[in-house]
Amino acid sequence: MTGGSRAAGWVDGTAPLVQERLAALPPLAFVESCLRGVGQVMFMNNPFTGLLVLLAAWIHDPWLGFGGTLGVAVSTLVAIAMGFDRDAVRAGLFGFNGVLCGLALATFLSPPWDGVSTVWIVVVSAGSSLAMAGLAALFAIWGVPPFTLAFNISVLLFLVTGLNVARGNVGELVSPASPAVTGPSVSTVLRESADAVGSTDALAVLNAVFRGIAQLFFVNSILGGVIVLVAIAVCSRIAALFAVAGSAVGMLVGMALGADGVAIYNGLWGFNSYDACLAIAGVFYVLSWRSALLGLACAGYTALLFGAIGSFLGPWGLPAMTLPFCLGVLTFVMLRDAAPHRFTWVPPGEITTPEEHRRRDREAVRG
């Protein structure tokens, strides 16, 4: 290995040299596994990606950062205690649902820094690891992962229960309302809040795109989006490119449909779409011009799912979270057998980075 490639092995891609060096140091290996779990929300198996994402959450709101950190630590500990597959734990595959559970509950529970809220983060994040193990065994029948379904099931079930118990600690962001048809009165002007003056200028568009990148982690800020994008780029520049493209597609679909401008500006139409886009354009399919177009199509389809699922759950006061991403990506990965000569499938157990997938594919062609 050359000096340059060894340096890259410490930071770039999946940072294999970090994992190799820390294997004999259990406490540090645990921290590394947790950080990889954070990155795995975007299929980025890199501890520095996870570290930067957590940094964005802590900068945005320390309570949010605490919730995410606690969630990923608990879910990873449960996986270790249960004796789940060691390689999967080290790769962070039992941490990404947990960090999302922690971030979600830190967002939707009230008040912050409350003992009961902290207990709920521990309980739900722990449960997400068990749900992940069960769903992974089920989805293995079809040769695909369950993505973030464990997170969605765990948090949505908790929020529904929390609305009807005295110690649910559910805050004002989850507030059921009578169903209403609001289409004709929707304001489509991009703006930060309902009472703010808005526009559709370049700054508003940038806000929508970068807030969309951050909103996957419940961070609503353009700075957070920049940090998360850098975090993705640390692992894969291709994935970072499609993250921006996917968030933009989600925004454009929302604008084309005439969706609420506040939701678009704050990135709610972008976060499912960008994760879906990079998943298809390089992660589960080797990147080509066909898979790139398929990834963009998946981003658009996922945005439509966000609109539908959000409308369905809205009267219950429940968020769509990453259900649109799960359903969108599942649909598109199931296409792998429909056109096997047009797309090169990457089995879940062989996923590294889009760049590495392209390199392996070129070597297979030459060999």
Short mmCIF file of C-alpha atoms in Angstrom, two decimals:
data_model
loop_
_atom_site.label_atom_id
_atom_site.label_comp_id
_atom_site.label_asym_id
_atom_site.label_seq_id
_atom_site.Cartn_x
_atom_site.Cartn_y
_atom_site.Cartn_z
CA MET A 1 0.00 0.00 0.00
CA THR A 2 1.46 3.38 -0.96
CA GLY A 3 1.72 6.29 1.42
CA GLY A 4 -1.18 8.07 -0.25
CA SER A 5 -3.44 5.05 -0.18
CA ARG A 6 -2.56 4.34 3.46
CA ALA A 7 -3.48 7.93 4.37
CA ALA A 8 -6.76 7.52 2.52
CA GLY A 9 -7.38 4.26 4.38
CA TRP A 10 -7.46 6.21 7.64
CA VAL A 11 -10.14 8.68 6.56
CA ASP A 12 -11.50 8.10 3.06
CA GLY A 13 -14.13 5.53 2.08
CA THR A 14 -14.87 3.11 4.89
CA ALA A 15 -11.65 4.04 6.77
CA PRO A 16 -10.56 0.39 7.07
CA LEU A 17 -7.30 1.18 8.85
CA VAL A 18 -9.18 2.81 11.72
CA GLN A 19 -11.30 -0.30 12.20
CA GLU A 20 -8.22 -2.52 11.97
CA ARG A 21 -6.25 -0.50 14.53
CA LEU A 22 -9.10 -0.24 17.05
CA ALA A 23 -10.14 -3.90 16.87
CA ALA A 24 -7.96 -4.73 19.90
CA LEU A 25 -9.22 -1.77 21.95
CA PRO A 26 -12.83 -2.60 22.94
CA PRO A 27 -13.82 0.80 24.42
CA LEU A 28 -12.58 2.71 21.37
CA ALA A 29 -13.96 0.05 19.04
CA PHE A 30 -17.38 0.60 20.63
CA VAL A 31 -17.18 4.35 20.03
CA GLU A 32 -16.11 3.72 16.47
CA SER A 33 -19.02 1.32 15.92
CA CYS A 34 -21.42 3.96 17.21
CA LEU A 35 -20.00 6.60 14.88
CA ARG A 36 -20.23 4.23 11.93
CA GLY A 37 -23.85 3.66 12.91
CA VAL A 38 -24.56 7.37 12.58
CA GLY A 39 -23.01 7.41 9.12
CA GLN A 40 -24.95 4.32 8.09
CA VAL A 41 -28.16 6.36 8.07
CA MET A 42 -26.83 7.49 4.67
CA PHE A 43 -25.03 4.18 3.92
CA MET A 44 -21.71 5.84 4.76
CA ASN A 45 -19.73 3.30 6.81
CA ASN A 46 -17.21 5.83 8.08
CA PRO A 47 -16.65 6.96 11.70
CA PHE A 48 -15.62 10.49 10.68
CA THR A 49 -18.90 10.86 8.78
CA GLY A 50 -20.77 9.93 11.93
CA LEU A 51 -18.67 12.27 14.06
CA LEU A 52 -19.43 15.25 11.82
CA VAL A 53 -23.15 14.44 11.77
CA LEU A 54 -23.28 14.31 15.56
CA LEU A 55 -21.34 17.58 15.64
CA ALA A 56 -24.03 19.18 13.45
CA ALA A 57 -26.72 17.96 15.85
CA TRP A 58 -24.89 19.20 18.95
CA ILE A 59 -24.26 22.61 17.36
CA HIS A 60 -27.90 22.96 16.36
CA ASP A 61 -29.26 21.93 19.78
CA PRO A 62 -27.31 20.21 22.58
CA TRP A 63 -30.44 18.31 23.66
CA LEU A 64 -30.80 16.99 20.11
CA GLY A 65 -27.14 15.99 20.02
CA PHE A 66 -27.48 14.30 23.39
CA GLY A 67 -30.55 12.37 22.27
CA GLY A 68 -28.83 11.12 19.12
CA THR A 69 -25.64 10.17 20.98
CA LEU A 70 -27.58 8.31 23.67
CA GLY A 71 -29.74 6.55 21.09
CA VAL A 72 -26.86 5.19 19.03
CA ALA A 73 -24.93 4.13 22.16
CA VAL A 74 -27.88 2.26 23.65
CA SER A 75 -28.88 0.49 20.43
CA THR A 76 -25.27 -0.61 19.82
CA LEU A 77 -24.89 -1.85 23.41
CA VAL A 78 -28.09 -3.88 23.11
CA ALA A 79 -26.81 -5.50 19.92
CA ILE A 80 -23.56 -6.44 21.66
CA ALA A 81 -25.39 -7.76 24.74
CA MET A 82 -27.71 -9.85 22.58
CA GLY A 83 -24.77 -11.36 20.71
CA PHE A 84 -25.86 -10.13 17.30
CA ASP A 85 -23.49 -10.53 14.37
CA ARG A 86 -20.19 -8.96 15.41
CA ASP A 87 -19.25 -7.70 11.95
CA ALA A 88 -22.66 -6.07 11.54
CA VAL A 89 -22.31 -4.36 14.91
CA ARG A 90 -18.79 -3.12 14.04
CA ALA A 91 -20.13 -1.74 10.75
CA GLY A 92 -22.77 0.27 12.60
CA LEU A 93 -25.74 -1.69 11.27
CA PHE A 94 -27.34 -1.83 14.71
CA GLY A 95 -26.73 1.85 15.42
CA PHE A 96 -28.40 3.82 12.65
CA ASN A 97 -31.96 3.12 13.78
CA GLY A 98 -30.99 3.98 17.34
CA VAL A 99 -29.49 7.36 16.50
CA LEU A 100 -32.63 8.27 14.53
CA CYS A 101 -34.80 7.19 17.46
CA GLY A 102 -32.80 9.37 19.82
CA LEU A 103 -32.91 12.37 17.49
CA ALA A 104 -36.63 11.95 16.82
CA LEU A 105 -37.61 11.67 20.46
CA ALA A 106 -35.38 14.59 21.42
CA THR A 107 -37.34 16.56 18.82
CA PHE A 108 -40.87 15.40 19.65
CA LEU A 109 -40.71 14.95 23.43
CA SER A 110 -41.03 17.79 25.91
CA PRO A 111 -39.49 19.22 28.02
CA PRO A 112 -35.83 18.81 27.04
CA TRP A 113 -33.33 17.46 29.55
CA ASP A 114 -36.14 15.68 31.36
CA GLY A 115 -35.56 12.38 33.13
CA VAL A 116 -38.69 10.71 31.75
CA SER A 117 -37.86 11.82 28.19
CA THR A 118 -34.35 10.42 28.61
CA VAL A 119 -35.76 7.08 29.76
CA TRP A 120 -38.01 6.93 26.69
CA ILE A 121 -35.01 7.55 24.43
CA VAL A 122 -33.22 4.62 26.07
CA VAL A 123 -36.22 2.29 25.86
CA VAL A 124 -37.21 3.06 22.27
CA SER A 125 -33.63 3.04 20.97
CA ALA A 126 -33.02 -0.31 22.65
CA GLY A 127 -36.19 -1.68 21.09
CA SER A 128 -35.07 -0.52 17.65
CA SER A 129 -32.10 -2.92 17.79
CA LEU A 130 -34.39 -5.85 18.50
CA ALA A 131 -36.75 -4.75 15.74
CA MET A 132 -33.81 -4.39 13.35
CA ALA A 133 -32.65 -7.95 14.05
CA GLY A 134 -36.10 -9.38 13.44
CA LEU A 135 -36.75 -7.35 10.30
CA ALA A 136 -33.29 -8.13 8.91
CA ALA A 137 -34.00 -11.85 9.22
CA LEU A 138 -37.33 -11.39 7.44
CA PHE A 139 -36.02 -9.17 4.64
CA ALA A 140 -33.09 -11.53 4.03
CA ILE A 141 -35.63 -13.71 2.22
CA TRP A 142 -35.73 -11.05 -0.52
CA GLY A 143 -32.04 -10.22 -0.32
CA VAL A 144 -32.58 -6.60 0.73
CA PRO A 145 -32.10 -4.78 4.05
CA PRO A 146 -35.02 -3.34 6.07
CA PHE A 147 -33.47 0.13 5.88
CA THR A 148 -34.89 2.39 8.64
CA LEU A 149 -38.17 0.54 9.12
CA ALA A 150 -37.17 -0.40 12.69
CA PHE A 151 -36.80 3.30 13.52
CA ASN A 152 -40.13 4.22 11.95
CA ILE A 153 -42.04 1.41 13.62
CA SER A 154 -40.47 2.03 17.03
CA VAL A 155 -40.99 5.80 17.10
CA LEU A 156 -44.44 5.90 15.48
CA LEU A 157 -45.78 3.25 17.85
CA PHE A 158 -44.35 5.16 20.79
CA LEU A 159 -45.81 8.49 19.66
CA VAL A 160 -49.27 6.97 19.16
CA THR A 161 -49.06 5.48 22.66
CA GLY A 162 -47.60 8.67 24.12
CA LEU A 163 -50.65 10.65 23.06
CA ASN A 164 -52.81 8.52 25.31
CA VAL A 165 -50.75 8.11 28.48
CA ALA A 166 -49.95 10.56 31.23
CA ARG A 167 -46.19 10.18 31.02
CA GLY A 168 -45.73 10.07 27.27
CA ASN A 169 -44.09 13.52 27.31
CA VAL A 170 -45.22 14.14 23.72
CA GLY A 171 -44.66 17.82 22.86
CA GLU A 172 -46.55 20.32 20.74
CA LEU A 173 -44.98 19.17 17.46
CA VAL A 174 -47.18 16.08 17.64
CA SER A 175 -50.71 17.48 17.79
CA PRO A 176 -53.65 15.64 16.21
CA ALA A 177 -56.19 17.80 14.38
CA SER A 178 -59.43 17.28 12.51
CA PRO A 179 -58.89 16.27 8.86
CA ALA A 180 -59.26 19.25 6.53
CA VAL A 181 -58.88 19.92 2.82
CA THR A 182 -56.43 22.84 2.62
CA GLY A 183 -55.29 22.62 -1.01
CA PRO A 184 -56.88 25.79 -2.37
CA SER A 185 -55.49 27.91 0.48
CA VAL A 186 -51.90 26.57 0.59
CA SER A 187 -49.26 29.28 0.35
CA THR A 188 -46.45 28.04 -1.89
CA VAL A 189 -44.04 30.94 -1.29
CA LEU A 190 -40.77 29.69 0.19
CA ARG A 191 -40.32 31.13 3.68
CA GLU A 192 -38.95 30.05 7.04
CA SER A 193 -42.22 30.35 8.97
CA ALA A 194 -45.88 31.00 8.27
CA ASP A 195 -45.68 34.67 9.25
CA ALA A 196 -42.33 35.38 7.52
CA VAL A 197 -41.92 37.27 4.28
CA GLY A 198 -40.80 34.78 1.62
CA SER A 199 -39.61 34.52 -1.94
CA THR A 200 -38.30 31.95 -4.38
CA ASP A 201 -34.88 33.52 -4.89
CA ALA A 202 -31.54 31.72 -4.91
CA LEU A 203 -31.09 32.02 -1.13
CA ALA A 204 -34.47 30.43 -0.45
CA VAL A 205 -33.65 27.58 -2.82
CA LEU A 206 -30.27 27.01 -1.16
CA ASN A 207 -31.98 26.93 2.21
CA ALA A 208 -34.44 24.33 0.99
CA VAL A 209 -31.71 22.11 -0.48
CA PHE A 210 -29.24 22.28 2.43
CA ARG A 211 -31.88 22.17 5.15
CA GLY A 212 -33.19 19.08 3.39
CA ILE A 213 -29.78 17.43 3.76
CA ALA A 214 -29.71 18.27 7.47
CA GLN A 215 -33.34 17.35 8.17
CA LEU A 216 -32.59 13.64 7.87
CA PHE A 217 -31.08 14.14 11.34
CA PHE A 218 -33.79 16.57 12.54
CA VAL A 219 -31.38 19.49 12.17
CA ASN A 220 -33.12 22.50 10.64
CA SER A 221 -30.32 24.79 9.53
CA ILE A 222 -28.34 25.55 6.41
CA LEU A 223 -25.11 25.23 8.45
CA GLY A 224 -26.19 21.78 9.53
CA GLY A 225 -26.76 20.87 5.90
CA VAL A 226 -23.28 21.99 4.95
CA ILE A 227 -21.72 19.96 7.78
CA VAL A 228 -23.71 16.84 6.87
CA LEU A 229 -22.77 17.24 3.20
CA VAL A 230 -19.09 17.47 4.16
CA ALA A 231 -19.61 14.37 6.33
CA ILE A 232 -20.93 12.44 3.33
CA ALA A 233 -18.09 13.70 1.11
CA VAL A 234 -15.50 12.43 3.61
CA CYS A 235 -16.68 8.93 2.76
CA SER A 236 -17.84 9.37 -0.86
CA ARG A 237 -17.79 12.33 -3.21
CA ILE A 238 -20.23 10.54 -5.53
CA ALA A 239 -22.72 10.12 -2.69
CA ALA A 240 -22.34 13.80 -1.75
CA LEU A 241 -23.14 14.82 -5.34
CA PHE A 242 -26.30 12.74 -5.39
CA ALA A 243 -27.27 13.99 -1.93
CA VAL A 244 -27.45 17.53 -3.31
CA ALA A 245 -29.21 16.34 -6.48
CA GLY A 246 -31.74 14.28 -4.52
CA SER A 247 -32.57 17.07 -2.10
CA ALA A 248 -33.05 19.43 -5.06
CA VAL A 249 -35.36 16.94 -6.78
CA GLY A 250 -37.45 16.62 -3.62
CA MET A 251 -37.69 20.41 -3.38
CA LEU A 252 -38.68 20.72 -7.05
CA VAL A 253 -41.38 18.07 -6.74
CA GLY A 254 -42.82 19.90 -3.75
CA MET A 255 -42.80 23.17 -5.67
CA ALA A 256 -44.34 21.53 -8.76
CA LEU A 257 -47.16 20.09 -6.65
CA GLY A 258 -47.79 23.44 -4.99
CA ALA A 259 -46.88 22.20 -1.50
CA ASP A 260 -46.64 24.42 1.57
CA GLY A 261 -43.71 26.80 1.07
CA VAL A 262 -42.74 26.66 4.75
CA ALA A 263 -42.30 22.87 4.59
CA ILE A 264 -40.26 23.13 1.37
CA TYR A 265 -38.03 25.94 2.69
CA ASN A 266 -37.31 23.99 5.88
CA GLY A 267 -36.16 20.95 3.91
CA LEU A 268 -39.01 18.59 4.70
CA TRP A 269 -39.47 17.66 1.03
CA GLY A 270 -35.76 16.96 0.56
CA PHE A 271 -34.44 14.62 3.25
CA ASN A 272 -36.17 11.41 2.19
CA SER A 273 -35.42 12.09 -1.47
CA TYR A 274 -31.69 12.62 -1.10
CA ASP A 275 -31.13 9.49 0.96
CA ALA A 276 -33.14 7.53 -1.62
CA CYS A 277 -31.23 9.09 -4.51
CA LEU A 278 -27.75 8.21 -3.27
CA ALA A 279 -28.94 4.73 -2.27
CA ILE A 280 -29.94 3.89 -5.84
CA ALA A 281 -27.32 5.94 -7.70
CA GLY A 282 -24.18 4.20 -6.50
CA VAL A 283 -24.85 2.24 -3.32
CA PHE A 284 -27.19 -0.60 -4.30
CA TYR A 285 -26.47 -0.27 -8.02
CA VAL A 286 -23.04 0.38 -9.51
CA LEU A 287 -23.02 3.96 -10.76
CA SER A 288 -23.72 4.35 -14.48
CA TRP A 289 -25.73 6.84 -16.46
CA ARG A 290 -28.72 4.49 -16.15
CA SER A 291 -28.46 4.08 -12.38
CA ALA A 292 -27.92 7.84 -12.02
CA LEU A 293 -31.21 8.48 -13.81
CA LEU A 294 -32.85 5.75 -11.75
CA GLY A 295 -31.60 7.43 -8.57
CA LEU A 296 -33.08 10.77 -9.62
CA ALA A 297 -36.35 9.03 -10.50
CA CYS A 298 -36.36 7.37 -7.08
CA ALA A 299 -35.85 10.80 -5.48
CA GLY A 300 -38.92 12.12 -7.30
CA TYR A 301 -41.00 9.05 -6.47
CA THR A 302 -39.98 9.29 -2.82
CA ALA A 303 -41.04 12.95 -2.72
CA LEU A 304 -44.49 11.94 -3.99
CA LEU A 305 -44.63 9.32 -1.23
CA PHE A 306 -43.68 11.98 1.30
CA GLY A 307 -46.62 14.11 0.19
CA ALA A 308 -49.03 11.19 0.40
CA ILE A 309 -47.78 9.71 3.69
CA GLY A 310 -47.50 13.17 5.28
CA SER A 311 -51.09 13.94 4.32
CA PHE A 312 -52.25 10.62 5.73
CA LEU A 313 -50.43 10.94 9.06
CA GLY A 314 -50.95 14.71 9.43
CA PRO A 315 -54.41 14.57 11.05
CA TRP A 316 -52.96 12.26 13.68
CA GLY A 317 -50.25 14.82 14.36
CA LEU A 318 -47.61 12.29 13.33
CA PRO A 319 -44.58 12.95 11.11
CA ALA A 320 -43.82 10.95 7.96
CA MET A 321 -40.23 10.54 9.16
CA THR A 322 -38.34 8.19 6.80
CA LEU A 323 -41.26 5.98 5.74
CA PRO A 324 -41.23 7.55 2.24
CA PHE A 325 -37.54 6.71 1.90
CA CYS A 326 -38.11 3.10 2.99
CA LEU A 327 -40.99 2.51 0.59
CA GLY A 328 -39.33 4.38 -2.28
CA VAL A 329 -35.99 2.60 -2.06
CA LEU A 330 -37.58 -0.80 -1.49
CA THR A 331 -39.57 -0.32 -4.68
CA PHE A 332 -36.51 0.58 -6.72
CA VAL A 333 -34.16 -2.08 -5.33
CA MET A 334 -36.78 -4.69 -6.17
CA LEU A 335 -36.30 -3.68 -9.82
CA ARG A 336 -32.92 -5.42 -9.81
CA ASP A 337 -34.33 -8.55 -11.44
CA ALA A 338 -36.54 -6.70 -13.90
CA ALA A 339 -33.60 -5.41 -15.98
CA PRO A 340 -30.52 -7.42 -14.87
CA HIS A 341 -28.53 -6.50 -17.98
CA ARG A 342 -29.06 -2.75 -17.49
CA PHE A 343 -28.08 -2.41 -13.84
CA THR A 344 -25.32 -4.01 -11.77
CA TRP A 345 -26.67 -4.96 -8.35
CA VAL A 346 -24.49 -4.67 -5.24
CA PRO A 347 -25.53 -7.22 -2.60
CA PRO A 348 -25.98 -5.66 0.86
CA GLY A 349 -23.10 -7.69 2.29
CA GLU A 350 -20.71 -6.25 -0.31
CA ILE A 351 -21.62 -2.56 0.02
CA THR A 352 -18.72 -0.19 0.64
CA THR A 353 -18.75 3.10 -1.32
CA PRO A 354 -19.94 4.06 -4.83
CA GLU A 355 -16.33 4.66 -5.85
CA GLU A 356 -15.25 1.21 -4.71
CA HIS A 357 -18.23 -0.40 -6.45
CA ARG A 358 -17.19 1.21 -9.75
CA ARG A 359 -13.60 0.08 -9.29
CA ARG A 360 -14.63 -3.52 -8.61
CA ASP A 361 -17.00 -3.50 -11.58
CA ARG A 362 -14.26 -2.26 -13.93
CA GLU A 363 -11.89 -4.96 -12.66
CA ALA A 364 -14.56 -7.63 -13.19
CA VAL A 365 -15.07 -6.46 -16.77
CA ARG A 366 -11.33 -6.52 -17.49
CA GLY A 367 -10.81 -9.81 -15.72
#
